[in-house]
mmCIF file of C-alpha atoms in Angstrom:
data_model
loop_
_atom_site.group_PDB
_atom_site.id
_atom_site.type_symbol
_atom_site.label_atom_id
_atom_site.label_comp_id
_atom_site.label_asym_id
_atom_site.label_seq_id
_atom_site.Cartn_x
_atom_site.Cartn_y
_atom_site.Cartn_z
ATOM 1 C CA UNK A 356 16.744 -27.217 56.499
ATOM 2 C CA UNK A 357 16.448 -24.018 58.505
ATOM 3 C CA UNK A 358 13.820 -21.580 57.297
ATOM 4 C CA UNK A 359 14.937 -17.977 56.665
ATOM 5 C CA UNK A 360 14.195 -15.707 59.617
ATOM 6 C CA UNK A 361 12.365 -12.427 59.468
ATOM 7 C CA UNK A 362 10.659 -10.756 56.520
ATOM 8 C CA UNK A 363 12.445 -10.921 53.187
ATOM 9 C CA UNK A 364 12.324 -7.529 51.490
ATOM 10 C CA UNK A 365 14.483 -8.311 48.442
ATOM 11 C CA UNK A 366 13.295 -8.217 44.862
ATOM 12 C CA UNK A 367 13.857 -11.866 43.984
ATOM 13 C CA UNK A 368 16.948 -13.600 42.671
ATOM 14 C CA UNK A 369 15.897 -13.602 38.989
ATOM 15 C CA UNK A 370 14.746 -10.015 38.529
ATOM 16 C CA UNK A 371 16.504 -8.279 35.628
ATOM 17 C CA UNK A 372 16.032 -5.073 33.684
ATOM 18 C CA UNK A 373 15.092 -5.232 30.015
ATOM 19 C CA UNK A 374 17.468 -3.076 27.923
ATOM 20 C CA UNK A 375 15.284 -3.078 24.789
ATOM 21 C CA UNK A 376 13.685 0.249 25.718
ATOM 22 C CA UNK A 377 16.994 2.032 26.380
ATOM 23 C CA UNK A 378 17.164 5.381 24.554
ATOM 24 C CA UNK A 379 20.280 5.997 22.491
ATOM 25 C CA UNK A 380 21.516 9.186 20.876
ATOM 26 C CA UNK A 381 23.529 9.953 17.722
ATOM 27 C CA UNK A 382 27.174 10.708 18.405
ATOM 28 C CA UNK A 383 26.836 13.810 16.211
ATOM 29 C CA UNK A 384 25.068 15.459 19.167
ATOM 30 C CA UNK A 385 27.993 14.894 21.531
ATOM 31 C CA UNK A 386 30.803 17.240 22.516
ATOM 32 C CA UNK A 387 34.144 15.415 22.528
ATOM 33 C CA UNK A 388 37.046 16.345 24.777
ATOM 34 C CA UNK A 389 39.565 14.518 22.539
ATOM 35 C CA UNK A 390 39.610 14.941 18.761
ATOM 36 C CA UNK A 391 41.753 14.022 15.789
ATOM 37 C CA UNK A 392 42.727 17.695 15.556
ATOM 38 C CA UNK A 393 44.264 17.808 19.035
ATOM 39 C CA UNK A 394 46.145 14.496 19.026
ATOM 40 C CA UNK A 395 49.801 14.759 20.018
ATOM 41 C CA UNK A 396 52.150 13.964 17.133
ATOM 42 C CA UNK A 397 55.687 12.516 17.125
ATOM 43 C CA UNK A 398 58.218 15.182 16.254
ATOM 44 C CA UNK A 399 56.497 17.903 18.252
ATOM 45 C CA UNK A 400 58.284 19.425 21.228
ATOM 46 C CA UNK A 401 57.401 17.933 24.601
ATOM 47 C CA UNK A 402 58.708 17.840 28.141
ATOM 48 C CA UNK A 403 61.290 15.094 28.666
ATOM 49 C CA UNK A 404 60.956 12.447 31.354
ATOM 50 C CA UNK A 405 63.868 11.433 33.576
ATOM 51 C CA UNK A 406 63.867 9.011 36.487
ATOM 52 C CA UNK A 407 66.330 6.485 37.872
ATOM 53 C CA UNK A 408 66.260 3.331 35.771
ATOM 54 C CA UNK A 409 64.532 4.880 32.755
ATOM 55 C CA UNK A 410 67.643 4.894 30.552
ATOM 56 C CA UNK A 411 68.270 1.244 31.396
ATOM 57 C CA UNK A 412 64.690 0.397 30.466
ATOM 58 C CA UNK A 413 65.166 2.073 27.093
ATOM 59 C CA UNK A 414 68.285 -0.022 26.510
ATOM 60 C CA UNK A 415 66.405 -3.193 27.422
ATOM 61 C CA UNK A 416 63.574 -2.387 25.009
ATOM 62 C CA UNK A 417 66.061 -1.790 22.206
ATOM 63 C CA UNK A 418 68.011 -4.959 23.048
ATOM 64 C CA UNK A 419 64.830 -7.016 23.125
ATOM 65 C CA UNK A 420 63.811 -5.961 19.644
ATOM 66 C CA UNK A 421 67.322 -6.361 18.216
ATOM 67 C CA UNK A 422 67.234 -9.921 19.595
ATOM 68 C CA UNK A 423 63.743 -10.463 18.161
ATOM 69 C CA UNK A 424 62.184 -10.688 21.605
ATOM 70 C CA UNK A 425 58.713 -9.300 22.351
ATOM 71 C CA UNK A 426 57.790 -5.878 23.662
ATOM 72 C CA UNK A 427 54.242 -6.055 25.007
ATOM 73 C CA UNK A 428 52.418 -2.743 25.470
ATOM 74 C CA UNK A 429 49.594 -2.844 28.044
ATOM 75 C CA UNK A 430 47.570 0.286 28.716
ATOM 76 C CA UNK A 431 44.478 1.757 30.273
ATOM 77 C CA UNK A 432 42.053 3.910 28.311
ATOM 78 C CA UNK A 433 43.610 7.163 29.484
ATOM 79 C CA UNK A 434 46.543 6.660 27.132
ATOM 80 C CA UNK A 435 44.101 7.156 24.249
ATOM 81 C CA UNK A 436 42.294 9.931 26.139
ATOM 82 C CA UNK A 437 45.661 11.612 26.686
ATOM 83 C CA UNK A 438 45.842 11.991 22.875
ATOM 84 C CA UNK A 439 48.812 9.635 22.433
ATOM 85 C CA UNK A 440 47.552 7.237 19.742
ATOM 86 C CA UNK A 441 50.054 8.395 17.128
ATOM 87 C CA UNK A 442 53.020 7.589 19.369
ATOM 88 C CA UNK A 443 51.811 4.017 19.806
ATOM 89 C CA UNK A 444 51.197 3.659 16.072
ATOM 90 C CA UNK A 445 54.663 5.043 15.360
ATOM 91 C CA UNK A 446 56.216 2.416 17.647
ATOM 92 C CA UNK A 447 54.247 -0.308 15.870
ATOM 93 C CA UNK A 448 55.359 1.013 12.483
ATOM 94 C CA UNK A 449 58.979 0.921 13.678
ATOM 95 C CA UNK A 450 58.661 -2.699 14.767
ATOM 96 C CA UNK A 451 59.037 -1.946 18.484
ATOM 97 C CA UNK A 452 55.658 -3.026 19.852
ATOM 98 C CA UNK A 453 54.790 -6.670 19.230
ATOM 99 C CA UNK A 454 51.514 -6.862 21.184
ATOM 100 C CA UNK A 455 48.905 -4.305 22.276
ATOM 101 C CA UNK A 456 46.710 -5.048 25.303
ATOM 102 C CA UNK A 457 44.038 -2.887 26.902
ATOM 103 C CA UNK A 458 40.633 -2.887 28.556
ATOM 104 C CA UNK A 459 37.173 -2.307 27.094
ATOM 105 C CA UNK A 460 37.300 1.455 27.499
ATOM 106 C CA UNK A 461 40.581 1.533 25.584
ATOM 107 C CA UNK A 462 38.898 -0.142 22.620
ATOM 108 C CA UNK A 463 35.924 2.216 22.778
ATOM 109 C CA UNK A 464 37.901 5.467 22.725
ATOM 110 C CA UNK A 465 40.065 4.092 19.921
ATOM 111 C CA UNK A 466 37.034 2.928 17.907
ATOM 112 C CA UNK A 467 35.248 6.271 18.363
ATOM 113 C CA UNK A 468 38.264 8.204 17.120
ATOM 114 C CA UNK A 469 38.242 6.019 13.988
ATOM 115 C CA UNK A 470 34.640 6.742 12.983
ATOM 116 C CA UNK A 471 33.823 10.028 14.691
ATOM 117 C CA UNK A 472 37.169 11.773 14.880
ATOM 118 C CA UNK A 473 36.484 12.417 18.558
ATOM 119 C CA UNK A 474 35.939 10.698 21.882
ATOM 120 C CA UNK A 475 35.597 11.292 25.645
ATOM 121 C CA UNK A 476 32.236 12.789 26.573
ATOM 122 C CA UNK A 477 31.531 15.052 29.545
ATOM 123 C CA UNK A 478 30.507 12.412 32.107
ATOM 124 C CA UNK A 479 29.496 14.678 35.067
ATOM 125 C CA UNK A 480 26.649 16.254 33.106
ATOM 126 C CA UNK A 481 25.624 13.183 31.071
ATOM 127 C CA UNK A 482 25.133 10.918 34.099
ATOM 128 C CA UNK A 483 22.533 13.305 35.523
ATOM 129 C CA UNK A 484 19.868 12.421 32.938
ATOM 130 C CA UNK A 485 20.945 8.895 31.985
ATOM 131 C CA UNK A 486 22.409 9.868 28.628
ATOM 132 C CA UNK A 487 25.948 8.896 29.623
ATOM 133 C CA UNK A 488 27.325 6.288 27.248
ATOM 134 C CA UNK A 489 24.072 5.912 25.297
ATOM 135 C CA UNK A 490 25.646 6.551 21.897
ATOM 136 C CA UNK A 491 24.004 4.733 19.031
ATOM 137 C CA UNK A 492 26.870 4.279 16.587
ATOM 138 C CA UNK A 493 29.389 3.283 19.243
ATOM 139 C CA UNK A 494 27.142 0.669 20.812
ATOM 140 C CA UNK A 495 25.539 -0.621 17.621
ATOM 141 C CA UNK A 496 28.686 -0.880 15.501
ATOM 142 C CA UNK A 497 30.970 -2.319 18.163
ATOM 143 C CA UNK A 498 28.397 -4.925 19.188
ATOM 144 C CA UNK A 499 27.794 -5.759 15.525
ATOM 145 C CA UNK A 500 31.528 -6.211 14.968
ATOM 146 C CA UNK A 501 31.786 -8.490 18.002
ATOM 147 C CA UNK A 502 28.779 -10.565 16.934
ATOM 148 C CA UNK A 503 30.374 -11.092 13.528
ATOM 149 C CA UNK A 504 33.744 -11.819 15.089
ATOM 150 C CA UNK A 505 32.335 -14.373 17.509
ATOM 151 C CA UNK A 506 30.690 -16.224 14.619
ATOM 152 C CA UNK A 507 34.099 -16.424 12.917
ATOM 153 C CA UNK A 508 36.003 -17.399 16.058
ATOM 154 C CA UNK A 509 37.873 -14.080 16.282
ATOM 155 C CA UNK A 510 39.133 -12.330 19.369
ATOM 156 C CA UNK A 511 37.784 -8.981 20.518
ATOM 157 C CA UNK A 512 40.547 -6.842 19.031
ATOM 158 C CA UNK A 513 40.714 -8.713 15.743
ATOM 159 C CA UNK A 514 36.917 -8.545 15.362
ATOM 160 C CA UNK A 515 36.967 -4.755 15.696
ATOM 161 C CA UNK A 516 39.999 -4.369 13.428
ATOM 162 C CA UNK A 517 38.413 -6.524 10.719
ATOM 163 C CA UNK A 518 35.144 -4.597 10.941
ATOM 164 C CA UNK A 519 36.956 -1.284 10.486
ATOM 165 C CA UNK A 520 38.985 -2.664 7.575
ATOM 166 C CA UNK A 521 35.860 -3.966 5.811
ATOM 167 C CA UNK A 522 33.795 -0.791 6.301
ATOM 168 C CA UNK A 523 36.125 2.063 5.314
ATOM 169 C CA UNK A 524 33.226 4.409 4.556
ATOM 170 C CA UNK A 525 32.275 4.385 8.247
ATOM 171 C CA UNK A 526 35.806 5.071 9.508
ATOM 172 C CA UNK A 527 37.353 8.128 7.832
ATOM 173 C CA UNK A 528 39.901 8.530 10.643
ATOM 174 C CA UNK A 529 41.063 4.921 10.922
ATOM 175 C CA UNK A 530 44.715 5.770 10.197
ATOM 176 C CA UNK A 531 44.867 7.158 13.755
ATOM 177 C CA UNK A 532 43.225 4.066 15.277
ATOM 178 C CA UNK A 533 45.596 1.860 17.279
ATOM 179 C CA UNK A 534 43.616 -1.364 17.010
ATOM 180 C CA UNK A 535 43.107 -0.908 13.264
ATOM 181 C CA UNK A 536 46.818 -0.304 12.709
ATOM 182 C CA UNK A 537 47.583 -3.394 14.793
ATOM 183 C CA UNK A 538 45.223 -5.373 12.555
ATOM 184 C CA UNK A 539 46.922 -4.037 9.411
ATOM 185 C CA UNK A 540 50.372 -4.902 10.789
ATOM 186 C CA UNK A 541 49.255 -8.357 11.975
ATOM 187 C CA UNK A 542 50.077 -7.417 15.565
ATOM 188 C CA UNK A 543 47.830 -8.937 18.229
ATOM 189 C CA UNK A 544 45.601 -6.341 19.898
ATOM 190 C CA UNK A 545 43.831 -7.930 22.838
ATOM 191 C CA UNK A 546 41.102 -6.449 25.003
ATOM 192 C CA UNK A 547 40.383 -7.860 28.430
ATOM 193 C CA UNK A 548 36.817 -7.081 29.411
ATOM 194 C CA UNK A 549 35.097 -6.780 32.773
ATOM 195 C CA UNK A 550 31.408 -7.271 32.019
ATOM 196 C CA UNK A 551 29.236 -4.294 32.905
ATOM 197 C CA UNK A 552 32.062 -1.744 32.893
ATOM 198 C CA UNK A 553 31.815 -0.379 29.340
ATOM 199 C CA UNK A 554 29.269 1.868 27.633
ATOM 200 C CA UNK A 555 28.629 -0.655 24.850
ATOM 201 C CA UNK A 556 27.280 -3.019 27.536
ATOM 202 C CA UNK A 557 24.403 -0.545 27.982
ATOM 203 C CA UNK A 558 23.265 -0.869 24.357
ATOM 204 C CA UNK A 559 20.142 -2.918 23.523
ATOM 205 C CA UNK A 560 22.092 -5.092 21.051
ATOM 206 C CA UNK A 561 24.765 -6.106 23.565
ATOM 207 C CA UNK A 562 25.227 -9.852 24.060
ATOM 208 C CA UNK A 563 27.431 -10.572 27.065
ATOM 209 C CA UNK A 564 28.091 -14.126 25.856
ATOM 210 C CA UNK A 565 29.531 -12.754 22.616
ATOM 211 C CA UNK A 566 31.745 -10.300 24.486
ATOM 212 C CA UNK A 567 32.905 -13.044 26.831
ATOM 213 C CA UNK A 568 33.754 -15.363 23.959
ATOM 214 C CA UNK A 569 35.765 -12.739 22.074
ATOM 215 C CA UNK A 570 37.601 -11.518 25.158
ATOM 216 C CA UNK A 571 38.293 -15.109 26.195
ATOM 217 C CA UNK A 572 39.997 -15.719 22.855
ATOM 218 C CA UNK A 573 42.062 -12.580 23.437
ATOM 219 C CA UNK A 574 43.177 -13.859 26.823
ATOM 220 C CA UNK A 575 44.586 -16.984 25.175
ATOM 221 C CA UNK A 576 46.377 -14.756 22.642
ATOM 222 C CA UNK A 577 47.821 -12.766 25.529
ATOM 223 C CA UNK A 578 49.017 -15.978 27.161
ATOM 224 C CA UNK A 579 50.750 -16.964 23.913
ATOM 225 C CA UNK A 580 52.638 -13.657 23.823
ATOM 226 C CA UNK A 581 53.587 -13.838 27.505
ATOM 227 C CA UNK A 582 54.867 -17.393 26.963
ATOM 228 C CA UNK A 583 57.484 -15.934 24.590
ATOM 229 C CA UNK A 584 58.516 -13.135 26.974
ATOM 230 C CA UNK A 585 61.907 -14.516 28.085
ATOM 231 C CA UNK A 586 64.403 -11.809 27.096
ATOM 232 C CA UNK A 587 61.522 -9.453 26.335
ATOM 233 C CA UNK A 588 59.796 -6.473 27.940
ATOM 234 C CA UNK A 589 56.322 -5.925 29.392
ATOM 235 C CA UNK A 590 55.237 -2.284 29.671
ATOM 236 C CA UNK A 591 52.083 -1.215 31.485
ATOM 237 C CA UNK A 592 50.696 2.305 31.244
ATOM 238 C CA UNK A 593 48.030 3.230 33.762
ATOM 239 C CA UNK A 594 46.080 -0.031 33.880
ATOM 240 C CA UNK A 595 46.045 -0.492 37.645
ATOM 241 C CA UNK A 596 43.659 -3.459 37.750
ATOM 242 C CA UNK A 597 42.967 -5.199 34.422
ATOM 243 C CA UNK A 598 46.509 -4.928 33.042
ATOM 244 C CA UNK A 599 48.141 -6.106 36.257
ATOM 245 C CA UNK A 600 45.759 -9.001 36.860
ATOM 246 C CA UNK A 601 45.726 -10.290 33.279
ATOM 247 C CA UNK A 602 49.527 -10.187 33.122
ATOM 248 C CA UNK A 603 49.976 -12.163 36.338
ATOM 249 C CA UNK A 604 47.494 -14.865 35.305
ATOM 250 C CA UNK A 605 48.958 -15.160 31.806
ATOM 251 C CA UNK A 606 52.457 -15.422 33.266
ATOM 252 C CA UNK A 607 51.362 -18.161 35.657
ATOM 253 C CA UNK A 608 49.819 -20.139 32.787
ATOM 254 C CA UNK A 609 52.988 -19.778 30.707
ATOM 255 C CA UNK A 610 55.185 -21.008 33.556
ATOM 256 C CA UNK A 611 52.769 -23.809 34.404
ATOM 257 C CA UNK A 612 53.096 -25.050 30.816
ATOM 258 C CA UNK A 613 56.883 -24.984 31.050
ATOM 259 C CA UNK A 614 57.748 -21.853 29.076
ATOM 260 C CA UNK A 615 60.948 -20.098 30.254
ATOM 261 C CA UNK A 616 59.725 -16.668 31.310
ATOM 262 C CA UNK A 617 62.114 -15.657 34.077
ATOM 263 C CA UNK A 618 64.629 -13.329 32.379
ATOM 264 C CA UNK A 619 62.048 -10.648 31.741
ATOM 265 C CA UNK A 620 61.881 -6.877 32.065
ATOM 266 C CA UNK A 621 58.763 -5.154 33.371
ATOM 267 C CA UNK A 622 57.876 -1.506 33.847
ATOM 268 C CA UNK A 623 54.776 0.165 35.215
ATOM 269 C CA UNK A 624 53.977 3.806 34.418
ATOM 270 C CA UNK A 625 51.418 5.699 36.478
ATOM 271 C CA UNK A 626 50.764 8.889 38.434
ATOM 272 C CA UNK A 627 50.954 6.985 41.727
ATOM 273 C CA UNK A 628 54.129 7.657 43.744
ATOM 274 C CA UNK A 629 55.060 4.398 45.487
ATOM 275 C CA UNK A 630 58.257 5.594 47.139
ATOM 276 C CA UNK A 631 60.609 2.639 47.642
ATOM 277 C CA UNK A 632 58.501 0.186 45.659
ATOM 278 C CA UNK A 633 60.927 -2.714 46.104
ATOM 279 C CA UNK A 634 60.891 -2.760 49.896
ATOM 280 C CA UNK A 635 58.699 -5.228 51.779
ATOM 281 C CA UNK A 636 55.477 -3.681 53.092
ATOM 282 C CA UNK A 637 52.562 -4.985 55.130
ATOM 283 C CA UNK A 638 48.801 -4.952 54.914
ATOM 284 C CA UNK A 639 48.618 -1.681 56.815
ATOM 285 C CA UNK A 640 50.294 0.197 53.950
ATOM 286 C CA UNK A 641 47.804 1.310 51.239
ATOM 287 C CA UNK A 642 50.470 0.781 48.564
ATOM 288 C CA UNK A 643 50.323 -2.949 49.297
ATOM 289 C CA UNK A 644 46.945 -3.024 47.544
ATOM 290 C CA UNK A 645 48.166 -1.263 44.414
ATOM 291 C CA UNK A 646 48.252 -4.273 42.093
ATOM 292 C CA UNK A 647 50.998 -3.278 39.624
ATOM 293 C CA UNK A 648 53.529 -2.963 42.456
ATOM 294 C CA UNK A 649 53.179 -6.675 43.214
ATOM 295 C CA UNK A 650 51.848 -8.152 39.997
ATOM 296 C CA UNK A 651 54.052 -6.359 37.458
ATOM 297 C CA UNK A 652 57.134 -4.890 39.116
ATOM 298 C CA UNK A 653 58.150 -7.313 41.887
ATOM 299 C CA UNK A 654 56.681 -10.816 41.889
ATOM 300 C CA UNK A 655 57.164 -11.677 38.168
ATOM 301 C CA UNK A 656 60.841 -10.617 38.228
ATOM 302 C CA UNK A 657 61.879 -12.494 41.376
ATOM 303 C CA UNK A 658 63.934 -15.153 39.539
ATOM 304 C CA UNK A 659 66.198 -13.284 37.170
ATOM 305 C CA UNK A 660 64.236 -10.349 35.795
ATOM 306 C CA UNK A 661 64.034 -6.676 36.679
ATOM 307 C CA UNK A 662 61.063 -4.389 37.183
ATOM 308 C CA UNK A 663 60.518 -0.653 37.622
ATOM 309 C CA UNK A 664 57.747 1.701 38.600
ATOM 310 C CA UNK A 665 57.914 5.106 36.947
ATOM 311 C CA UNK A 666 55.823 7.978 38.272
ATOM 312 C CA UNK A 667 54.870 10.487 35.605
ATOM 313 C CA UNK A 668 52.244 11.876 33.231
ATOM 314 C CA UNK A 669 51.642 9.713 30.136
ATOM 315 C CA UNK A 670 51.967 12.838 27.978
ATOM 316 C CA UNK A 671 55.575 13.074 29.145
ATOM 317 C CA UNK A 672 56.644 9.461 29.700
ATOM 318 C CA UNK A 673 55.338 7.993 26.437
ATOM 319 C CA UNK A 674 56.747 10.629 24.048
ATOM 320 C CA UNK A 675 60.112 10.426 25.838
ATOM 321 C CA UNK A 676 60.161 6.638 25.659
ATOM 322 C CA UNK A 677 59.167 6.780 21.983
ATOM 323 C CA UNK A 678 61.910 9.236 21.068
ATOM 324 C CA UNK A 679 64.698 7.540 23.003
ATOM 325 C CA UNK A 680 63.892 4.029 21.788
ATOM 326 C CA UNK A 681 63.695 5.054 18.135
ATOM 327 C CA UNK A 682 66.916 7.053 18.473
ATOM 328 C CA UNK A 683 68.802 3.976 19.691
ATOM 329 C CA UNK A 684 67.127 1.290 17.614
#
């Protein structure tokens, strides 16, 4: 065996930081950019969205639900931060959305709205002194809920929903919580976690094995919903990495197991303008590396489906989609 050359100046392969001394702060001390009082509400006036293919997408969503086919709603955390929770809840109440999927940050903003009535701290100032994300109730309660859920064999979303349902005194604003409403309506709400990306991973009580177990269960739930997608619709709002990657893997599993998932409709909503997103592009084009273009819009629909990319602000696209679908349903 060759000996390593030169002087090794690393810190050693097993060196880790101990989180037990991390300082946390009560959320009552935090200023929140998003609050229950400034949530957008269905019925209010808003700018209308229009883009080629949007009307056809609306028709396909309506047709899917009339035929009892799934409509899966995938989203990044900024949908919650854009104050749109009530629109999603309204679509669940109307029987439009059959599955909610998001990332860890999506669950955190939703959970914080339920107990605190506010979310979204001022990151640029908080990161300067290490206080960013160090919120006691958020970290302690979410990790507690996940510990309990893991012991019961629950997925990430169901564990949080059950915890909120069983502790109403802690969650005075839970009626505006997407994952809680999904739990009440028996709609799967799955959260697909990248370890080390979320503020609750900074908390001293965090157990990565627990989070992995719960999120792993949610991935299998996602696969079950994708397996039923033939004739249905997959919508992705702003999740440029997690949503696109989880969808593609779940779709591959479904097809590998023999489920017919080829006559599907997909749509990706984001601020990114892709131009002609159906044309073939090479590695030299930066848009090639934008995952939803390949993993949501084009590749999954190559054998009988249809996909779109819509460029627009969530505060315009989601209210418009909500209104038009409910009008036609």
